[in-house]
CSV table of C-alpha atoms in Angstrom, one decimal:
chain,number,residue,atom,x,y,z
A,7,MET,CA,0.1,0.0,0.3
A,8,LEU,CA,2.7,2.7,0.5
A,9,ARG,CA,4.6,1.5,-2.6
A,10,ILE,CA,0.9,2.3,-4.2
A,11,ARG,CA,0.4,6.1,-2.6
A,12,ILE,CA,3.8,7.2,-3.1
A,13,THR,CA,4.1,6.0,-6.9
A,14,LEU,CA,0.4,7.7,-7.2
A,15,VAL,CA,1.8,10.6,-5.4
A,16,VAL,CA,4.4,10.8,-7.6
A,17,VAL,CA,2.9,10.6,-10.9
A,18,ALA,CA,0.6,13.3,-10.0
A,19,ALA,CA,3.4,15.8,-9.2
A,20,ALA,CA,5.0,14.8,-12.3
A,21,SER,CA,1.5,14.9,-14.4
A,22,LEU,CA,0.8,18.0,-13.0
A,23,ALA,CA,4.7,19.6,-13.7
A,24,MET,CA,3.9,17.9,-17.5
A,25,LEU,CA,0.7,19.6,-17.6
A,26,PHE,CA,1.8,23.0,-16.5
A,27,ALA,CA,5.0,22.8,-19.2
A,28,ALA,CA,2.8,21.5,-21.5
A,29,PHE,CA,0.3,24.5,-21.6
A,30,THR,CA,3.6,26.8,-20.9
A,31,SER,CA,4.7,25.3,-24.5
A,32,TYR,CA,1.2,25.3,-26.0
A,33,ARG,CA,0.6,29.1,-24.5
A,34,GLY,CA,3.8,30.1,-26.3
A,35,ILE,CA,3.7,28.4,-29.5
A,36,GLY,CA,0.3,29.9,-29.7
A,37,THR,CA,1.5,33.7,-29.4
A,38,LEU,CA,4.7,32.6,-31.8
A,39,VAL,CA,2.2,31.3,-34.5
A,40,GLY,CA,-0.5,34.2,-34.1
A,41,ASP,CA,2.7,36.9,-34.0
A,42,GLU,CA,4.1,35.2,-36.9
A,43,LEU,CA,0.5,35.5,-38.7
A,44,GLU,CA,0.6,39.0,-38.2
A,45,ARG,CA,3.6,39.8,-39.8
A,46,GLY,CA,2.6,38.0,-42.5
A,47,LEU,CA,-0.3,39.7,-43.1
A,48,ARG,CA,1.3,43.1,-42.8
A,49,ASP,CA,3.7,42.1,-45.2
A,50,ARG,CA,1.6,40.9,-48.0
A,51,ALA,CA,-0.8,43.5,-47.5
A,52,GLY,CA,2.2,45.8,-48.1
A,53,ALA,CA,3.6,44.3,-50.7
A,54,VAL,CA,0.1,44.1,-52.6
A,55,VAL,CA,0.3,47.8,-52.2
A,56,ALA,CA,3.3,48.5,-53.7
A,57,LEU,CA,2.6,45.8,-56.6
A,58,LEU,CA,-1.2,47.8,-57.7
A,59,ASP,CA,0.3,51.1,-57.3
A,60,ALA,CA,2.8,49.8,-59.9
A,61,GLY,CA,0.2,48.6,-62.2
A,62,ARG,CA,0.9,45.3,-61.5
A,63,THR,CA,-1.2,42.4,-60.5
A,64,PRO,CA,0.0,40.7,-56.8
A,65,PRO,CA,1.8,36.8,-57.6
A,66,PRO,CA,-0.9,34.2,-55.8
A,67,ARG,CA,0.0,33.1,-52.2
A,68,PRO,CA,-1.4,30.5,-50.4
A,69,GLY,CA,-3.9,30.9,-48.4
A,70,THR,CA,-4.6,34.7,-48.5
A,71,THR,CA,-7.1,36.9,-51.0
A,72,GLU,CA,-7.3,40.6,-52.0
A,73,GLN,CA,-10.2,42.7,-53.1
A,74,VAL,CA,-9.7,46.7,-53.6
A,75,LEU,CA,-12.5,49.3,-51.9
A,76,LEU,CA,-12.8,51.9,-53.9
A,77,ALA,CA,-13.2,55.3,-52.6
A,78,ASP,CA,-17.0,55.1,-53.2
A,79,GLY,CA,-17.6,51.6,-51.3
A,80,SER,CA,-18.1,49.4,-54.0
A,81,VAL,CA,-15.6,46.3,-55.0
A,82,ARG,CA,-13.3,45.4,-57.1
A,83,PRO,CA,-10.8,42.1,-58.0
A,84,GLY,CA,-7.4,43.2,-56.2
A,85,GLY,CA,-5.7,40.1,-57.2
A,86,PRO,CA,-5.9,36.0,-58.2
A,87,PRO,CA,-8.3,34.1,-57.0
A,88,ALA,CA,-8.2,31.9,-53.5
A,89,GLY,CA,-7.9,28.7,-55.2
A,90,ALA,CA,-4.9,30.2,-58.1
A,91,ALA,CA,-1.9,29.0,-55.8
A,92,SER,CA,-2.8,25.6,-56.0
A,93,GLY,CA,-4.2,25.6,-59.3
A,94,ALA,CA,-7.7,25.7,-58.7
A,95,GLU,CA,-10.5,27.3,-60.5
A,96,GLY,CA,-13.1,30.0,-59.5
A,97,PRO,CA,-13.6,33.7,-58.7
A,98,ALA,CA,-12.3,35.3,-55.7
A,99,THR,CA,-13.4,34.7,-52.2
A,100,ARG,CA,-16.0,37.8,-51.6
A,101,LEU,CA,-14.7,39.8,-48.6
A,102,PRO,CA,-17.3,41.7,-46.7
A,103,VAL,CA,-16.8,45.2,-46.1
A,104,SER,CA,-16.5,47.0,-42.3
A,105,GLU,CA,-17.0,50.7,-42.1
A,106,GLY,CA,-13.4,50.9,-40.5
A,107,ALA,CA,-12.6,49.3,-44.3
A,108,ARG,CA,-15.0,52.2,-45.9
A,109,ARG,CA,-13.3,55.3,-43.9
A,110,VAL,CA,-9.9,54.1,-44.9
A,111,ALA,CA,-10.7,54.0,-48.6
A,112,ARG,CA,-13.0,57.0,-48.6
A,113,THR,CA,-10.6,59.1,-46.5
A,114,GLY,CA,-6.9,57.8,-47.5
A,115,THR,CA,-5.7,57.4,-44.4
A,116,GLY,CA,-4.9,55.0,-41.6
A,117,SER,CA,-6.0,51.7,-41.4
A,118,SER,CA,-8.3,48.9,-40.7
A,119,ARG,CA,-7.8,45.2,-38.9
A,120,GLU,CA,-10.3,43.1,-38.2
A,121,ASP,CA,-11.3,39.0,-38.2
A,122,VAL,CA,-14.1,37.3,-39.8
A,123,VAL,CA,-15.7,33.8,-41.2
A,124,VAL,CA,-16.0,33.9,-44.8
A,125,GLU,CA,-18.0,30.4,-45.8
A,126,GLY,CA,-16.9,28.4,-42.5
A,127,THR,CA,-13.3,29.7,-42.6
A,128,GLU,CA,-11.9,32.3,-40.5
A,129,TYR,CA,-10.0,35.6,-41.9
A,130,GLY,CA,-7.8,38.1,-40.9
A,131,ILE,CA,-8.4,41.3,-42.8
A,132,LEU,CA,-6.2,44.2,-43.0
A,133,THR,CA,-7.6,47.0,-44.8
A,134,LEU,CA,-4.3,49.4,-46.6
A,135,PRO,CA,-5.2,53.0,-48.5
A,136,LEU,CA,-4.1,53.1,-51.8
A,137,PRO,CA,-1.7,56.0,-52.9
A,138,ALA,CA,-3.9,56.5,-56.5
A,139,GLY,CA,-7.2,56.2,-54.0
A,140,GLY,CA,-9.4,53.6,-52.3
A,141,ALA,CA,-8.0,51.0,-49.9
A,142,VAL,CA,-6.9,47.3,-51.1
A,143,MET,CA,-8.2,44.7,-48.5
A,144,THR,CA,-6.1,41.9,-47.7
A,145,ALA,CA,-7.3,38.6,-46.3
A,146,GLN,CA,-5.1,35.7,-44.7
A,147,SER,CA,-6.9,32.4,-44.1
A,148,TYR,CA,-6.8,31.1,-40.0
A,149,SER,CA,-7.0,27.6,-41.3
A,150,ALA,CA,-3.1,26.3,-41.7
A,151,ALA,CA,-2.9,27.6,-38.4
A,152,GLU,CA,-5.3,26.1,-36.9
A,153,ALA,CA,-4.4,22.5,-38.3
A,154,LEU,CA,-1.1,23.5,-36.9
A,155,ASP,CA,-3.0,24.3,-33.6
A,156,ARG,CA,-5.1,20.9,-33.5
A,157,GLY,CA,-1.4,18.8,-34.4
A,158,PHE,CA,0.7,20.6,-31.9
A,159,LEU,CA,-2.6,19.9,-29.2
A,160,TRP,CA,-2.9,16.7,-30.4
A,161,ARG,CA,0.9,15.3,-30.6
A,162,ILE,CA,1.2,17.4,-26.8
A,163,THR,CA,-1.5,15.4,-25.4
A,164,TRP,CA,-0.2,11.7,-26.7
A,165,THR,CA,3.3,13.1,-25.0
A,166,THR,CA,2.0,14.0,-21.9
A,167,ALA,CA,-0.1,10.7,-21.5
A,168,ALA,CA,3.2,8.9,-22.8
A,169,ALA,CA,5.2,10.9,-20.0
A,170,THR,CA,2.5,10.0,-17.7
A,171,GLY,CA,3.0,6.1,-18.2
A,172,VAL,CA,7.0,6.4,-18.3
A,173,ALA,CA,6.9,8.3,-14.5
A,174,ALA,CA,4.5,5.6,-12.9
A,175,LEU,CA,6.4,2.9,-14.6
A,176,LEU,CA,10.1,4.1,-13.3
A,177,SER,CA,8.1,5.3,-9.8
A,178,TRP,CA,7.0,2.1,-9.5
A,179,TRP,CA,10.2,-0.2,-10.7
A,180,VAL,CA,12.8,3.0,-8.4
A,181,LEU,CA,10.0,2.8,-5.6
A,182,GLY,CA,10.4,-1.3,-5.5
A,183,ARG,CA,14.1,-1.1,-5.6
A,184,ILE,CA,14.2,1.5,-2.2
A,185,LEU,CA,11.0,0.0,-0.7
A,186,ARG,CA,12.7,-3.6,-0.3
A,187,PRO,CA,14.5,-3.3,2.4
A,188,VAL,CA,12.1,-1.6,4.2
A,189,ASN,CA,9.8,-4.5,3.3
A,190,ARG,CA,12.4,-6.6,4.5
A,191,LEU,CA,12.7,-5.0,8.2
A,192,VAL,CA,8.9,-5.0,8.5
A,193,GLY,CA,8.9,-8.9,8.1
A,194,ALA,CA,11.8,-9.3,10.3
A,195,ALA,CA,9.8,-6.8,13.0
A,196,HIS,CA,6.9,-8.7,12.5
A,197,ARG,CA,8.3,-12.2,13.1
A,198,ILE,CA,10.1,-10.9,16.2
A,199,THR,CA,6.6,-9.3,17.2
A,200,THR,CA,4.9,-12.6,16.7
A,201,THR,CA,7.4,-14.8,18.1
A,202,GLN,CA,8.9,-12.7,20.7
A,203,ASP,CA,12.1,-14.2,19.2
A,204,LEU,CA,14.9,-11.6,20.1
A,205,ALA,CA,17.9,-13.4,18.3
A,206,THR,CA,15.9,-13.2,15.1
A,207,ALA,CA,18.4,-11.5,12.0
A,208,LEU,CA,18.1,-8.2,10.4
A,209,PRO,CA,18.6,-7.9,7.2
A,210,PRO,CA,21.9,-6.6,5.8
A,211,ALA,CA,22.3,-2.6,6.2
A,212,GLY,CA,23.3,-0.3,3.7
A,213,ARG,CA,25.1,2.8,3.7
A,214,ASP,CA,21.7,4.7,3.4
A,215,GLU,CA,18.9,6.0,5.1
A,216,ILE,CA,17.4,2.3,5.1
A,217,GLY,CA,20.7,1.5,6.9
A,218,ARG,CA,21.2,3.7,9.0
A,219,LEU,CA,17.5,2.7,10.2
A,220,THR,CA,18.9,-1.1,10.1
A,221,HIS,CA,21.7,0.0,12.5
A,222,SER,CA,18.9,1.5,14.9
A,223,PHE,CA,16.5,-1.2,15.0
A,224,GLU,CA,19.8,-3.3,15.9
A,225,ALA,CA,20.8,-1.5,18.6
A,226,MET,CA,17.2,-1.2,19.6
A,227,LEU,CA,17.1,-5.1,19.6
A,228,ASP,CA,20.9,-5.6,21.2
A,229,ALA,CA,19.2,-3.0,24.1
A,230,LEU,CA,16.1,-5.4,24.3
A,231,ARG,CA,18.4,-8.8,24.4
A,232,ARG,CA,20.4,-7.7,27.0
A,233,SER,CA,17.6,-6.6,29.1
A,234,ARG,CA,16.1,-9.8,28.7
A,235,ALA,CA,18.7,-11.5,29.8
A,236,GLN,CA,19.2,-9.2,33.0
A,237,GLN,CA,15.8,-9.7,33.6
A,238,ARG,CA,16.0,-13.5,33.4
A,239,GLN,CA,19.9,-13.7,35.1
A,240,LEU,CA,18.2,-11.1,37.7
A,241,VAL,CA,15.2,-14.3,38.6
A,242,GLU,CA,17.0,-16.6,38.6
A,243,ASP,CA,19.4,-14.8,41.5
A,244,ALA,CA,16.6,-13.7,43.1
A,245,GLY,CA,14.9,-17.1,43.3
A,246,HIS,CA,18.0,-19.0,44.5
A,247,GLU,CA,18.4,-16.2,47.2
A,248,LEU,CA,14.9,-16.1,48.4
A,249,ARG,CA,15.3,-20.2,49.0
A,250,THR,CA,17.7,-19.5,51.8
A,251,PRO,CA,15.3,-17.7,54.0
A,252,LEU,CA,12.1,-19.1,53.0
A,253,THR,CA,13.7,-22.2,53.9
A,254,SER,CA,14.7,-21.2,57.3
A,255,VAL,CA,11.1,-19.5,57.8
A,256,ARG,CA,8.8,-22.7,56.8
A,257,GLY,CA,11.3,-25.0,59.2
A,258,SER,CA,10.7,-22.8,61.9
A,259,ALA,CA,7.2,-22.8,61.3
A,260,GLU,CA,6.7,-26.1,61.0
A,261,LEU,CA,8.6,-27.1,63.8
A,262,LEU,CA,6.4,-24.5,66.0
A,263,GLN,CA,3.3,-26.2,64.3
A,264,ARG,CA,4.3,-29.9,65.4
A,265,ALA,CA,5.3,-28.7,68.9
A,266,ARG,CA,1.8,-27.1,69.4
A,267,GLY,CA,3.1,-25.1,73.2
A,268,ARG,CA,5.8,-28.2,74.1
A,269,LEU,CA,8.7,-26.5,73.3
A,270,ALA,CA,10.5,-24.3,76.2
A,271,PRO,CA,9.6,-21.1,76.1
A,272,GLU,CA,13.7,-20.1,75.6
A,273,ASP,CA,13.4,-22.3,72.5
A,274,GLU,CA,9.9,-20.9,71.3
A,275,GLU,CA,11.7,-17.6,71.5
A,276,GLN,CA,14.7,-18.9,70.2
A,277,ILE,CA,12.6,-19.6,66.5
A,278,LEU,CA,10.1,-16.9,67.2
A,279,ALA,CA,13.4,-14.6,66.9
A,280,THR,CA,14.5,-16.7,63.6
A,281,LEU,CA,11.1,-15.9,62.1
A,282,VAL,CA,11.3,-12.3,63.0
A,283,ARG,CA,14.9,-11.8,61.6
A,284,GLU,CA,14.3,-14.3,58.3
A,285,THR,CA,10.8,-12.2,57.7
A,286,VAL,CA,13.0,-8.8,57.4
A,287,ALA,CA,15.7,-10.3,55.7
A,288,LEU,CA,12.8,-11.6,53.1
A,289,ASP,CA,11.3,-7.8,53.2
A,290,ASP,CA,14.5,-6.3,52.3
A,291,LEU,CA,15.5,-8.7,50.0
A,292,VAL,CA,11.7,-8.3,47.5
A,293,ARG,CA,12.2,-5.0,48.0
A,294,GLU,CA,15.7,-3.8,46.7
A,295,VAL,CA,15.0,-6.8,43.8
A,296,VAL,CA,12.1,-4.7,42.8
A,297,GLU,CA,14.3,-1.6,43.0
A,298,LEU,CA,16.7,-3.1,41.2
A,299,ALA,CA,14.3,-4.6,38.1
A,300,THR,CA,12.0,-1.3,37.9
A,301,ASP,CA,14.2,1.8,39.3
A,302,ARG,CA,11.9,3.7,40.4
A,303,HIS,CA,13.8,6.9,39.9
A,304,THR,CA,14.3,6.9,35.9
A,305,GLY,CA,11.4,9.6,36.2
A,306,GLU,CA,14.0,12.1,37.5
A,307,GLU,CA,15.1,14.9,35.7
A,308,PRO,CA,19.2,15.4,36.1
A,309,GLU,CA,20.0,18.7,38.1
A,310,PRO,CA,23.1,20.1,39.7
A,311,VAL,CA,23.5,18.5,43.0
A,312,ASP,CA,25.4,19.6,45.9
A,313,LEU,CA,28.0,16.2,47.1
A,314,THR,CA,29.2,18.2,50.3
A,315,GLU,CA,25.4,18.6,50.9
A,316,ALA,CA,23.9,14.7,50.2
A,317,ALA,CA,26.9,13.6,52.3
A,318,GLU,CA,26.1,15.2,55.2
A,319,ASP,CA,22.1,14.2,54.8
A,320,ALA,CA,23.4,10.5,54.3
A,321,ALA,CA,25.5,10.4,57.2
A,322,HIS,CA,23.2,12.2,59.6
A,323,ARG,CA,20.7,9.3,58.9
A,324,CYS,CA,23.3,6.6,59.2
A,325,ARG,CA,24.7,7.9,62.8
A,326,ARG,CA,20.2,8.2,63.7
A,327,ARG,CA,20.2,4.2,62.5
A,328,SER,CA,23.4,2.5,63.4
A,329,GLY,CA,24.8,4.9,66.1
A,330,ARG,CA,28.3,4.9,64.1
A,331,ALA,CA,30.4,8.2,64.3
A,332,VAL,CA,30.0,9.1,60.3
A,333,THR,CA,33.0,11.7,59.4
A,334,VAL,CA,32.7,14.1,56.5
A,335,VAL,CA,35.7,15.1,54.5
A,336,THR,CA,35.6,17.4,51.9
A,337,GLU,CA,38.5,18.7,49.5
A,338,ASP,CA,37.1,21.2,46.1
A,339,ALA,CA,33.7,19.6,46.2
A,340,ARG,CA,31.5,20.4,42.8
A,341,PRO,CA,28.5,20.0,42.0
A,342,VAL,CA,27.4,16.8,40.0
A,343,HIS,CA,24.9,16.9,37.0
A,344,ALA,CA,22.3,13.6,37.8
A,345,ARG,CA,18.9,12.7,40.0
A,346,PRO,CA,18.7,13.8,43.6
A,347,ARG,CA,17.0,10.9,45.2
A,348,ALA,CA,19.3,8.9,43.1
A,349,VAL,CA,22.6,9.9,44.6
A,350,GLN,CA,20.5,9.8,48.6
A,351,ARG,CA,20.1,6.3,48.0
A,352,CYS,CA,23.7,5.3,46.2
A,353,LEU,CA,24.9,7.5,49.4
A,354,ASP,CA,23.0,5.6,52.1
A,355,ASN,CA,23.6,2.3,50.5
A,356,LEU,CA,27.4,3.4,50.2
A,357,LEU,CA,27.2,3.9,54.0
A,358,SER,CA,24.7,0.7,54.9
A,359,ASN,CA,27.5,-1.9,53.2
A,360,ALA,CA,30.4,0.4,55.0
A,361,VAL,CA,27.9,-0.8,58.2
A,362,LYS,CA,27.7,-4.1,57.6
A,363,PHE,CA,30.7,-5.1,57.1
A,364,GLY,CA,33.0,-2.5,59.3
A,365,PRO,CA,33.4,-3.6,63.1
A,366,PRO,CA,30.8,-2.8,65.7
A,367,ASP,CA,32.4,0.6,67.1
A,368,GLY,CA,34.4,1.1,63.7
A,369,PRO,CA,34.4,4.7,62.2
A,370,VAL,CA,33.2,5.3,58.8
A,371,LEU,CA,35.1,7.7,56.4
A,372,VAL,CA,32.9,9.7,53.7
A,373,ARG,CA,35.1,11.9,51.5
A,374,VAL,CA,34.2,14.0,49.2
A,375,GLU,CA,36.6,14.9,46.6
A,376,GLY,CA,35.6,17.1,42.9
A,377,ALA,CA,32.8,14.8,42.1
A,378,GLN,CA,33.7,12.1,43.4
A,379,VAL,CA,32.4,10.8,46.5
A,380,SER,CA,34.0,7.6,48.5
A,381,VAL,CA,32.8,5.6,51.8
A,382,HIS,CA,36.2,4.4,53.7
A,383,ASP,CA,35.1,1.6,56.1
A,384,ARG,CA,37.3,-0.5,58.9
A,385,GLY,CA,36.6,-3.6,57.9
A,386,PRO,CA,38.3,-6.7,56.4
A,387,GLY,CA,38.9,-5.2,53.2
A,388,ILE,CA,38.0,-6.4,49.6
A,389,PRO,CA,40.1,-9.6,48.5
A,390,PRO,CA,42.0,-8.8,45.7
A,391,GLY,CA,40.7,-9.6,42.3
A,392,GLN,CA,37.0,-8.6,43.8
A,393,GLU,CA,37.0,-5.3,43.0
A,394,ARG,CA,34.5,-5.5,40.3
A,395,ALA,CA,32.4,-8.3,41.7
A,396,VAL,CA,31.2,-6.6,44.7
A,397,PHE,CA,29.0,-4.6,42.5
A,398,ASP,CA,27.4,-7.6,41.0
A,399,ARG,CA,24.0,-8.8,42.4
A,400,PHE,CA,23.8,-10.9,45.0
A,401,HIS,CA,27.6,-11.2,45.3
A,402,ARG,CA,29.2,-12.4,48.6
A,403,GLY,CA,32.7,-12.5,49.1
A,404,PRO,CA,34.5,-14.9,50.8
A,405,GLY,CA,33.8,-14.9,54.5
A,406,THR,CA,30.7,-13.1,54.5
A,407,GLN,CA,28.9,-15.4,53.7
A,408,GLY,CA,27.1,-14.8,57.3
A,409,VAL,CA,26.7,-11.4,57.4
A,410,PRO,CA,23.0,-10.7,56.8
A,411,GLY,CA,21.7,-8.6,53.9
A,412,SER,CA,20.5,-9.0,50.4
A,413,GLY,CA,23.8,-9.2,48.2
A,414,LEU,CA,22.4,-5.7,46.5
A,415,GLY,CA,23.0,-2.6,47.9
A,416,LEU,CA,25.8,-2.0,45.7
A,417,ALA,CA,24.4,-3.4,43.0
A,418,ILE,CA,21.9,-0.9,42.6
A,419,VAL,CA,24.3,1.9,43.1
A,420,HIS,CA,26.1,0.8,40.2
A,421,GLU,CA,22.9,0.6,38.1
A,422,LEU,CA,21.8,4.2,39.4
A,423,VAL,CA,25.5,5.5,38.6
A,424,THR,CA,25.8,4.7,35.6
A,425,ALA,CA,22.1,5.4,34.6
A,426,ASP,CA,23.4,9.0,35.2
A,427,GLY,CA,26.6,8.8,33.2
A,428,GLY,CA,28.8,7.9,36.5
A,429,THR,CA,31.2,4.9,37.2
A,430,VAL,CA,31.3,3.9,40.3
A,431,PHE,CA,35.1,1.9,41.9
A,432,ALA,CA,36.0,-0.2,44.8
A,433,ARG,CA,39.7,-1.3,46.4
A,434,THR,CA,41.3,-2.1,49.9
A,435,ALA,CA,42.7,0.9,51.9
A,436,PRO,CA,46.6,1.0,52.1
A,437,ASP,CA,45.3,1.1,56.0
A,438,GLY,CA,43.1,-1.4,56.3
A,439,GLY,CA,39.3,-1.6,55.3
A,440,ALA,CA,37.8,-1.1,52.1
A,441,ILE,CA,36.9,2.3,50.0
A,442,VAL,CA,33.7,2.0,48.1
A,443,GLY,CA,32.7,5.0,46.1
A,444,LEU,CA,31.3,6.8,42.7
A,445,ARG,CA,31.9,9.4,40.4
A,446,LEU,CA,29.4,11.6,38.8
A,447,PRO,CA,29.6,13.9,36.3
A,448,ALA,CA,30.3,17.6,37.3
A,449,ALA,CA,27.5,20.4,36.5
A,450,ALA,CA,28.0,22.9,34.0
A,451,LEU,CA,29.5,25.8,36.3
A,452,LYS,CA,27.2,28.8,36.0
A,453,PRO,CA,29.4,32.2,34.4
């Protein structure tokens, strides 16, 4: 349907252009022919006047006839019969005499020009005065010009129709070649939509606009493939991580069900504490999985964020929750271009991670340098080779399996920071403990 519509538009545009050109040519040719006829009539009339004044008879000329108009209004032939040029015999064509022609013959001055129809043929008549008195009326037939006009109109009509047909065929052929890769791309997109198979190969991409469109589709498909793979991996990892607390909750609940009040109070208290602890862990895990999967801050618009102020707010919240000593040190801090709530969440997660893996009474240092924030704890540090792995989902380093938590805190930091065009980093501090932080794009300074 698109090919048909475009072809019709192209043909309509070409037809209008050709019709305009044909009309302009027709009008131009008609004007030229009319001017030439008028010039020929004046030349013939002048020649007839000169010949008659010299006492000679004008030679015959195809399509013309003359008659002399005397001062008293009477008429006599002024040349050979109208058919003499072609060898025909017969009387000269009688030309009607107008009042203007009589005035020229009577006064011997001026001229008269009119168009008349004689015996079904249109003539142009020019009346000029004769030196000896009276006037000569010279008539020129328009039949040859009309035949030329009809022939030109017929030819230009057929030429326009043929050109329109050729334009339609060429447009159909060219559009077929142009739209062929589009149709292949549409077919591939339809197969992907129908089968949900993101591995479907797209047609080869050229270097034209269709090729750039294909490359854009391929980039979009790559993003969808990565997104689907990440979702699948998240579901698998979340299912694996959920089994442990669920197993513990189910075992504790079944034990309480079987005991039915026969447990010692201290054993029952221990089982209930386990249920509460595992339920809290489940709640945290589900909340952070949803956070990671949906990224609820994506609706925010990035804006300049004061890192020092954000770090102070996060440190205040951490002190209130954990009772730890959190110190914020700034050095040449600069505003960053990021989403404010995403930055707050990242800093909260970094501090929660430091509290989780540091000693119970160990201090936490937050350092803000330029567009970078780093959190230094006093924990066991990061094993060599694990600097990037700590940002993976559900990552657990050696010796940290018993530490409570979902294993998603730093993964969420990584997702939020990279979404704003930043980077994350982690390393072991020279004096012990881990340094985990982030860098964000610096905000443009106002002039």
